XYZ file of C-alpha atoms in Angstrom:
644
model
C 72.223 25.180 1.444
C 72.031 26.036 5.149
C 73.206 29.542 5.966
C 72.599 30.911 2.471
C 70.501 33.942 3.280
C 69.565 35.814 0.067
C 70.860 39.303 0.844
C 69.588 40.367 -2.601
C 66.027 39.229 -1.842
C 64.574 42.731 -2.281
C 65.687 43.030 -5.913
C 62.827 42.672 -8.432
C 60.906 40.902 -5.704
C 57.419 41.419 -7.088
C 58.325 40.232 -10.593
C 60.092 37.159 -9.225
C 57.163 36.352 -6.944
C 54.708 36.693 -9.811
C 56.807 34.299 -11.896
C 56.921 31.798 -9.032
C 53.154 31.997 -8.697
C 52.734 31.559 -12.446
C 54.976 28.483 -12.333
C 53.026 27.104 -9.374
C 49.724 27.600 -11.142
C 51.030 25.721 -14.176
C 52.249 22.888 -11.972
C 48.909 22.762 -10.160
C 47.053 22.327 -13.437
C 49.331 19.408 -14.267
C 48.732 17.865 -10.855
C 44.974 18.274 -11.196
C 45.028 16.636 -14.634
C 46.332 13.377 -13.173
C 43.700 10.691 -13.346
C 44.776 8.762 -10.265
C 45.707 11.238 -7.565
C 47.524 9.943 -4.501
C 49.160 11.419 -1.446
C 52.605 11.086 -2.992
C 51.827 12.291 -6.516
C 49.503 15.133 -5.497
C 49.708 16.181 -1.827
C 53.487 16.268 -1.544
C 54.030 18.207 -4.810
C 51.251 20.566 -3.727
C 53.034 21.212 -0.399
C 56.389 21.596 -2.166
C 54.927 24.364 -4.321
C 53.692 26.206 -1.253
C 57.093 25.871 0.401
C 58.812 27.460 -2.608
C 56.646 30.550 -2.164
C 57.248 30.652 1.584
C 61.012 30.236 1.227
C 61.059 33.102 -1.289
C 58.868 35.540 0.653
C 60.075 34.961 4.230
C 63.429 36.782 3.719
C 61.538 39.785 2.282
C 59.246 39.843 5.321
C 62.286 39.387 7.556
C 64.090 42.345 5.974
C 60.979 44.482 6.439
C 61.272 43.745 10.170
C 65.029 43.998 10.734
C 66.251 46.453 8.045
C 63.220 48.602 7.513
C 63.789 51.276 4.868
C 62.179 52.462 1.652
C 63.509 49.470 -0.310
C 62.246 46.855 2.130
C 58.908 48.641 2.556
C 58.410 48.832 -1.208
C 59.374 45.197 -1.745
C 57.165 43.927 1.071
C 54.168 46.074 0.154
C 54.380 45.210 -3.534
C 54.470 41.479 -2.735
C 51.981 41.123 0.103
C 48.870 41.861 -1.945
C 49.969 39.516 -4.740
C 50.779 36.764 -2.259
C 47.556 37.120 -0.274
C 45.457 37.059 -3.438
C 47.223 33.905 -4.640
C 46.921 32.097 -1.305
C 43.260 33.021 -0.936
C 42.499 31.922 -4.502
C 44.293 28.639 -3.901
C 42.492 28.014 -0.606
C 39.147 28.503 -2.387
C 39.903 26.231 -5.359
C 37.257 23.541 -5.124
C 39.169 21.300 -7.530
C 42.030 21.113 -5.047
C 39.625 20.593 -2.168
C 37.903 17.759 -4.035
C 41.283 16.152 -4.725
C 42.130 16.192 -1.011
C 38.742 14.679 -0.150
C 39.136 12.005 -2.836
C 42.602 11.042 -1.594
C 41.300 10.849 1.970
C 38.463 8.575 0.853
C 40.842 6.310 -1.074
C 43.995 6.143 1.053
C 43.284 7.279 4.599
C 43.655 3.884 6.288
C 47.033 3.234 4.659
C 48.600 6.611 5.482
C 50.822 7.504 8.435
C 49.503 9.494 11.398
C 51.267 12.602 10.070
C 49.839 12.193 6.561
C 46.323 11.764 7.911
C 46.740 14.944 9.933
C 47.877 16.800 6.792
C 44.705 15.744 4.994
C 42.379 16.495 7.908
C 43.898 19.929 8.533
C 43.903 20.892 4.856
C 40.286 19.890 4.301
C 39.234 21.826 7.382
C 41.225 24.876 6.233
C 39.555 24.791 2.819
C 36.176 24.744 4.531
C 37.161 27.684 6.754
C 38.152 29.655 3.659
C 34.694 29.160 2.159
C 35.635 26.734 -0.588
C 31.988 25.750 -1.136
C 30.559 29.276 -1.000
C 29.041 31.071 -3.998
C 31.617 32.796 -6.197
C 30.574 36.275 -5.097
C 31.212 35.452 -1.430
C 34.506 33.717 -2.206
C 35.583 36.824 -4.077
C 34.619 39.002 -1.115
C 36.706 36.856 1.255
C 39.622 37.251 -1.127
C 39.171 41.035 -1.067
C 38.958 40.989 2.741
C 42.148 38.957 3.095
C 44.093 41.272 0.798
C 42.853 44.383 2.566
C 43.595 42.910 6.005
C 47.183 42.184 5.013
C 47.574 45.749 3.734
C 46.136 47.172 6.952
C 48.392 45.003 9.123
C 51.442 46.269 7.240
C 50.250 49.873 7.536
C 49.569 49.440 11.267
C 53.060 48.061 11.842
C 54.712 50.753 9.723
C 52.848 53.551 11.530
C 54.006 52.157 14.856
C 57.620 51.879 13.761
C 57.597 55.401 12.310
C 56.110 56.830 15.508
C 58.630 54.956 17.639
C 61.539 56.315 15.620
C 60.158 59.866 15.419
C 60.389 60.646 19.131
C 63.535 61.735 20.950
C 64.025 63.477 24.292
C 67.226 65.230 25.288
C 68.284 65.325 28.941
C 70.898 67.935 29.792
C 70.714 67.698 33.590
C 72.660 64.567 34.496
C 71.339 64.584 38.055
C 67.877 63.405 36.984
C 69.347 60.241 35.456
C 69.433 58.979 39.037
C 70.927 55.512 39.385
C 70.993 54.845 35.653
C 73.901 52.476 34.971
C 76.931 53.596 33.032
C 76.122 51.185 30.198
C 72.752 52.851 29.526
C 74.235 56.327 29.919
C 76.959 55.468 27.431
C 74.467 54.371 24.789
C 72.374 57.527 25.306
C 75.298 59.991 25.380
C 75.346 62.697 22.718
C 77.390 65.896 22.428
C 75.044 68.076 24.467
C 73.585 65.568 26.928
C 71.800 62.225 26.872
C 69.242 61.350 24.220
C 66.528 58.747 24.721
C 64.007 57.256 22.318
C 60.946 55.010 22.418
C 62.950 51.990 21.276
C 62.628 49.405 24.002
C 66.105 49.358 25.630
C 66.179 53.174 25.715
C 62.572 53.472 26.916
C 63.072 50.922 29.700
C 66.231 52.643 30.919
C 64.480 56.020 30.989
C 61.361 54.817 32.815
C 63.374 52.772 35.318
C 65.861 55.402 36.431
C 64.908 59.000 35.561
C 63.908 60.700 38.806
C 61.970 63.617 37.274
C 58.360 62.428 37.418
C 57.151 64.978 34.860
C 59.800 63.788 32.377
C 58.780 60.180 32.953
C 55.164 61.057 32.281
C 56.175 62.966 29.155
C 57.967 59.924 27.738
C 55.221 57.551 28.912
C 52.615 59.740 27.217
C 54.625 59.718 23.988
C 54.931 55.927 24.140
C 51.296 55.220 25.049
C 49.867 57.574 22.424
C 51.983 56.444 19.467
C 50.408 56.142 16.012
C 46.950 57.658 16.718
C 46.110 57.056 13.050
C 46.024 53.349 13.892
C 42.676 53.888 15.630
C 40.915 54.172 12.270
C 42.814 51.128 10.979
C 41.657 49.104 13.989
C 38.052 49.968 13.214
C 38.428 48.768 9.614
C 40.355 45.638 10.640
C 37.643 44.643 13.136
C 34.928 45.326 10.579
C 36.611 43.103 7.997
C 37.171 40.299 10.496
C 33.527 40.435 11.565
C 32.360 40.413 7.949
C 34.520 37.411 7.111
C 33.166 35.485 10.101
C 29.590 36.288 9.060
C 30.175 35.112 5.472
C 31.591 31.833 6.782
C 28.600 31.302 9.060
C 30.061 32.184 12.466
C 28.579 34.509 15.088
C 31.767 36.522 15.374
C 35.474 36.475 14.589
C 36.370 35.039 17.994
C 34.212 31.985 17.329
C 35.743 31.602 13.859
C 39.301 31.889 15.136
C 38.802 29.387 17.938
C 37.973 26.720 15.378
C 41.733 26.553 14.763
C 42.643 26.492 18.462
C 42.760 23.824 21.137
C 40.459 25.770 23.494
C 36.920 24.423 23.083
C 34.950 27.682 22.974
C 34.878 31.431 23.580
C 33.021 30.783 26.832
C 35.731 28.378 28.007
C 38.433 30.946 27.280
C 36.622 33.742 29.122
C 35.956 31.449 32.089
C 39.646 30.494 32.138
C 40.707 34.155 32.126
C 38.127 35.105 34.759
C 39.283 32.346 37.119
C 42.883 33.467 36.812
C 41.758 37.035 37.387
C 39.831 36.123 40.523
C 42.918 34.418 41.936
C 45.400 37.013 40.725
C 43.757 40.372 41.362
C 44.013 40.302 45.195
C 47.746 39.698 44.802
C 47.975 42.515 42.229
C 46.200 44.933 44.553
C 48.582 43.949 47.333
C 51.519 44.602 44.970
C 50.071 48.040 44.190
C 49.561 48.774 47.888
C 53.184 47.828 48.595
C 54.382 50.206 45.875
C 52.178 53.055 47.142
C 53.485 52.674 50.684
C 57.082 52.448 49.550
C 56.875 55.451 47.202
C 54.619 57.549 49.408
C 52.422 58.386 46.415
C 49.495 56.947 44.489
C 51.494 54.999 41.921
C 50.672 55.759 38.291
C 51.653 53.841 35.163
C 54.714 56.023 34.625
C 55.905 55.326 38.189
C 55.806 51.544 38.228
C 59.183 50.808 36.642
C 61.267 53.124 38.822
C 59.587 52.298 42.136
C 59.362 48.586 41.389
C 63.102 48.587 40.770
C 63.754 50.535 43.992
C 61.437 48.322 46.071
C 62.910 45.166 44.572
C 66.377 46.449 45.402
C 65.379 47.149 49.008
C 63.382 43.962 49.547
C 65.972 41.599 48.116
C 68.980 43.760 48.965
C 70.439 43.904 45.481
C 70.468 46.152 42.467
C 69.556 44.460 39.204
C 72.363 46.474 37.626
C 74.778 44.381 39.682
C 73.735 41.467 37.500
C 74.324 43.006 34.085
C 78.121 42.602 34.017
C 77.434 38.860 34.380
C 75.092 38.827 31.380
C 77.206 40.057 28.482
C 75.308 39.133 25.333
C 77.852 36.802 23.685
C 78.667 35.134 26.988
C 74.965 34.524 27.679
C 74.445 33.140 24.192
C 77.347 30.712 24.482
C 76.233 29.739 27.977
C 72.717 29.038 26.742
C 74.103 26.829 23.968
C 76.165 24.929 26.564
C 73.073 24.466 28.725
C 71.020 23.187 25.760
C 73.758 20.723 24.857
C 73.782 19.378 28.395
C 69.980 19.223 28.693
C 68.981 17.999 25.232
C 72.222 16.739 23.683
C 72.108 19.314 20.864
C 74.996 21.474 19.663
C 75.074 24.868 17.896
C 78.201 25.761 15.910
C 78.716 29.282 14.533
C 79.536 29.595 10.835
C 80.583 32.670 8.875
C 78.205 33.620 6.081
C 77.085 36.926 4.498
C 74.023 38.286 6.322
C 71.868 41.445 6.400
C 73.815 43.081 9.255
C 77.322 42.682 10.613
C 75.933 41.885 14.075
C 73.726 39.064 12.808
C 75.085 35.528 13.188
C 74.388 32.032 11.856
C 74.664 28.662 13.608
C 74.421 25.086 12.423
C 72.491 22.673 14.641
C 73.896 19.204 15.288
C 72.034 16.379 17.005
C 74.100 13.302 17.854
C 76.780 14.586 15.516
C 74.425 14.951 12.539
C 73.693 18.308 10.873
C 69.972 18.907 11.456
C 69.239 22.603 10.830
C 70.316 26.225 10.972
C 69.607 29.242 13.172
C 70.018 32.948 12.357
C 70.275 35.388 15.266
C 69.974 39.196 15.273
C 69.810 40.368 18.861
C 70.671 44.085 19.148
C 68.346 47.081 18.807
C 68.530 49.282 15.689
C 66.358 52.212 14.597
C 65.336 50.302 11.446
C 64.276 47.193 13.377
C 60.739 46.790 14.664
C 60.391 46.517 18.430
C 60.128 43.411 20.553
C 61.547 39.938 20.090
C 60.383 37.042 17.955
C 61.190 33.746 16.286
C 60.293 33.256 12.643
C 60.528 29.956 10.805
C 61.963 29.826 7.311
C 62.728 26.389 5.881
C 60.901 23.431 7.427
C 62.175 19.877 7.878
C 60.393 17.615 5.403
C 60.700 15.104 2.598
C 59.690 16.380 -0.814
C 57.942 14.628 -3.701
C 61.203 12.827 -4.551
C 61.728 11.757 -0.922
C 64.655 14.173 -0.582
C 65.171 15.478 2.958
C 65.136 19.256 3.535
C 66.552 20.693 6.773
C 64.903 23.453 8.829
C 66.077 27.019 9.442
C 64.734 29.739 11.734
C 65.396 33.316 12.859
C 65.627 34.592 16.436
C 65.406 38.397 16.625
C 65.523 40.701 19.658
C 66.185 44.316 20.624
C 68.853 43.984 23.304
C 71.125 46.844 24.400
C 73.513 47.976 21.688
C 77.187 47.077 21.822
C 79.781 49.630 20.749
C 83.539 49.608 20.236
C 83.959 50.573 23.884
C 80.839 49.115 25.514
C 79.619 45.488 25.289
C 75.921 44.606 25.220
C 75.113 43.943 28.871
C 71.720 42.308 29.241
C 69.131 42.683 31.930
C 67.922 39.400 33.314
C 64.609 40.080 31.538
C 66.587 40.033 28.284
C 68.039 36.665 29.244
C 64.570 35.208 29.801
C 63.484 36.712 26.459
C 66.369 34.964 24.713
C 65.441 31.647 26.327
C 61.796 32.213 25.346
C 62.524 32.769 21.660
C 64.997 29.902 21.681
C 62.204 27.655 22.908
C 60.216 28.554 19.798
C 63.250 27.924 17.594
C 63.880 24.485 19.086
C 60.241 23.558 18.536
C 60.727 24.256 14.838
C 64.266 22.933 14.397
C 64.086 19.625 16.289
C 61.158 18.271 14.307
C 61.342 14.630 13.291
C 58.351 14.841 10.944
C 58.562 14.172 7.202
C 55.339 15.911 6.168
C 55.813 19.642 5.554
C 52.396 20.910 6.690
C 52.687 19.401 10.185
C 56.453 19.595 10.765
C 58.096 21.976 13.215
C 55.662 24.695 14.229
C 53.610 24.282 11.028
C 50.036 23.420 11.918
C 50.466 23.841 15.685
C 47.315 25.143 17.364
C 47.977 28.813 18.047
C 47.011 28.646 21.702
C 49.683 26.057 22.497
C 52.477 27.368 20.255
C 53.851 29.363 23.233
C 54.249 26.242 25.378
C 57.856 25.330 24.409
C 58.993 28.959 24.589
C 57.517 29.606 28.022
C 58.817 26.260 29.232
C 62.423 27.075 28.304
C 62.078 30.591 29.719
C 61.655 29.129 33.205
C 65.179 27.687 33.115
C 66.649 31.209 33.020
C 65.957 31.345 36.773
C 67.296 27.897 37.649
C 70.488 28.132 39.756
C 71.998 25.177 37.880
C 71.471 27.004 34.580
C 72.593 30.427 35.807
C 75.772 28.756 36.982
C 76.453 27.968 33.296
C 75.104 31.123 31.679
C 76.271 33.941 33.972
C 79.890 35.066 34.195
C 81.494 38.485 34.578
C 82.456 39.904 31.206
C 85.753 41.310 32.533
C 86.924 38.733 35.071
C 85.136 35.568 33.968
C 83.905 35.164 37.562
C 80.676 33.223 37.968
C 77.628 34.920 39.442
C 78.265 34.988 43.216
C 75.951 32.715 45.186
C 74.623 35.655 47.172
C 73.512 37.464 44.000
C 72.230 34.263 42.435
C 70.078 33.500 45.472
C 68.642 37.024 45.463
C 67.791 36.781 41.760
C 66.022 33.447 42.241
C 64.205 34.720 45.342
C 62.983 37.748 43.391
C 61.504 35.675 40.549
C 57.907 36.119 41.663
C 58.249 39.757 42.710
C 55.018 41.580 41.743
C 53.768 38.490 39.941
C 50.208 39.580 40.704
C 50.628 42.808 38.719
C 52.265 40.918 35.854
C 49.410 38.405 35.760
C 46.551 40.923 35.640
C 48.362 42.921 32.956
C 48.378 39.888 30.662
C 44.777 39.094 31.568
C 43.823 42.671 30.654
C 45.333 42.272 27.182
C 43.806 38.830 26.645
C 40.326 39.755 27.825
C 40.294 42.965 25.782
C 41.385 41.033 22.697
C 38.602 38.495 23.093
C 35.919 41.079 23.880
C 36.556 43.273 20.819
C 36.203 40.242 18.551
C 32.758 39.264 19.822
C 31.035 41.946 17.737
C 31.898 44.671 15.260
C 33.111 47.830 17.036
C 34.015 51.360 16.053
C 36.997 53.246 17.442
C 35.037 54.709 20.358
C 33.583 51.320 21.336
C 37.048 49.772 21.277
C 38.223 52.349 23.801
C 35.120 51.844 25.950
C 35.714 48.087 25.941
C 39.317 48.554 27.014
C 38.216 50.905 29.801
C 35.624 48.383 30.961
C 38.132 45.524 31.004
C 40.613 47.646 32.931
C 37.998 48.557 35.528
C 37.429 44.863 36.142
C 40.942 43.462 35.824
C 43.636 46.107 36.314
C 45.223 47.050 39.632
C 46.791 50.236 38.232
C 44.516 52.274 35.964
C 46.423 53.982 33.124
C 45.849 57.699 32.428
C 42.840 58.643 30.299
C 45.081 59.588 27.383
C 46.586 56.092 27.129
C 45.830 54.517 23.731
C 47.477 51.153 24.237
C 45.363 49.580 21.488
C 47.051 51.661 18.776
C 50.303 49.880 19.553
C 48.872 46.382 20.136
C 50.647 44.918 17.119
C 50.247 41.342 18.368
C 46.562 41.360 17.467
C 46.365 44.022 14.739
C 49.570 43.317 12.818
C 50.451 39.829 14.044
C 48.807 36.450 14.445
C 47.210 36.789 17.882
C 43.787 38.234 17.014
C 41.195 36.616 19.309
C 44.123 34.514 20.465
C 46.177 36.582 22.870
C 44.780 34.385 25.649
C 47.052 31.684 24.229
C 49.988 32.998 26.272
C 48.160 31.981 29.440
C 46.558 28.873 27.935
C 50.002 27.618 26.922
C 51.459 28.692 30.263
C 49.288 26.094 31.946
C 51.291 23.453 30.017
C 54.681 25.134 30.397
C 54.268 25.677 34.140
C 53.119 22.119 34.716
C 56.001 20.708 32.662
C 58.597 22.855 34.422
C 57.268 21.870 37.853
C 57.931 18.277 36.816
C 61.584 19.162 36.152
C 61.816 21.075 39.428
C 60.521 18.057 41.302
C 62.702 15.502 39.494
C 65.909 17.408 38.709
C 66.638 20.162 36.176
C 68.971 17.891 34.183
C 66.822 14.777 34.496
C 67.838 12.853 31.360
C 64.699 10.723 31.170
C 62.433 13.769 31.333
C 64.575 15.766 28.879
C 64.698 12.907 26.376
C 60.936 12.482 26.668
C 60.420 16.209 26.075
C 62.540 16.057 22.909
C 60.912 12.905 21.552
C 57.361 14.114 22.177
C 56.899 17.883 22.445
C 59.788 19.019 20.232
C 59.856 16.208 17.678
C 56.261 15.465 16.750
C 55.236 18.823 15.318
C 51.481 19.028 14.735
C 51.011 15.362 13.889
C 48.606 15.103 16.827
C 46.823 17.462 19.183
C 49.119 18.906 21.846
C 46.823 17.542 24.557
C 47.611 13.999 23.333
C 51.326 14.684 22.934
C 51.501 16.269 26.384
C 49.882 13.265 28.004
C 52.409 11.017 26.266
C 55.231 13.231 27.557
C 54.246 13.329 31.206
C 51.701 10.534 31.598
C 48.779 12.725 32.669
C 46.832 15.871 31.852
C 48.284 19.239 32.970
C 47.332 20.726 36.326
C 45.091 23.797 35.661
C 46.519 25.541 38.749
C 50.145 25.139 37.657
C 50.334 28.809 36.573
C 49.393 29.974 40.059
C 51.641 27.420 41.763
C 54.774 28.373 39.867
C 54.085 32.066 40.577
C 53.464 31.398 44.288
C 49.955 32.851 43.992
C 48.386 29.887 45.772
């Protein structure tokens, strides 16, 4: 039932998972014993079994991220090795692979487009997992997968522990500078103001504290977190390289790109280099502007405070003037109103027991019909890992008995904390983050696909999965949308036109610096996966990339890589470039709306019926062409950022 989150999911989790796996193995043997295997009597039951495991484990993984404590750590750690071993064993079972091949040979021409894609993707995945390799090599891949999952968990836990371990107390109120009352209120303690490395606190400190030595102290603490992760990185890269070699690939980057839409490593690097060539002159100009304004050689720990001051002077407004218009609940309700107007979808809040009293649940209705559910947990907590994300849980599909199952997803963020006396007032960056993650959620929830493996975000090529999120993010700057979303939390007054115009005008402020920063991350990620590297070589590679790409060189002590969870504890290894690859699509699509009207019904309906509804039934390049009638413009990223 939608909204039924299992708050007891951590209890006896390993034993329950092991029983589920045992049941699945028994069912698989029965499926394999069938003489005449078909899509409906084999493939669908096979997918149903996998979904049962996913539905069970996802809440445990979710709790590890949002309510991290000894219980959640123990439950997650005890399950992850068991789960990885099972999934690897299953993906290397040649009997299952042969059944998929046999069904493809017998039924392919009579199947739907979605069903054919399920077969093609599954067969390819089996091959990538070494299904036809000798037993010794299959066993080694299994060992590698288990160890990689353990290392990813350890990496993430080290980072969270280091983030929570640091606190700095400020007793001299004068150095808080122009820090807004809302941030001061959250930081206030008996003997001063206490700040941490959790994102809302860190951003407030780096943006407003006038004592440069204090800013560097906090920056140093943030950029040197979890030094023990350096050794983990070395082992992770070694295991990835070994797996690629066993499977017959030159390196992990080449292996990973087999599951992407980008054609090759060379094509990705050329794409990044071209963006860099166009973007770096603008980034250097941004740096020069900051230097002149500040009267110093800007360092990494100076950028936030002087960027804010320069932005305030150039556009004649203080971003803090905006925050009273972006109270969290008001923004959320405004976003839902906007989505209803744009796409004809409606979110209705429902009360249900959840993991935290600030978490909420919403039912999704499309044309009056219940179509899915969305969980939201938006405020920062010490036990919540940093950043923001969407995670899918249930997926829309029809099971072996043709029963329809509805999708559910989580949207999680780390927005400023609300208290009994202080509401959560968002920065505009937080608003764009909310729109971004909502774009992911819609991509999963608005699926119209019956086949589990290619419904929602399942099976989407990783380098285009960011397209719907980045696309929706753009609307957070549209005047027509801000008119709906922004209103003063005390008076209900809409965002004054003067402030709205200044916000929109400032959209591309320092876009050059923002671009090269992302290119630095993406290029570094790709380079370290071209060959096996030790900890020293990883640092040398990062230094080399920065020398080529960056406009502001970080201090020598910076160890950014030890906190790069996206690629060492997430799914972006040799794939961080996907943010920019997908941005080509999102920018091009949004330009179409800008040119034809933000609330253009024909365009919006086409976006829903193609991009959001078709899941991974076809390649995104085909779906995109159906949506807009042409291929995307490669220069759309630069156009929307006013860099050309």
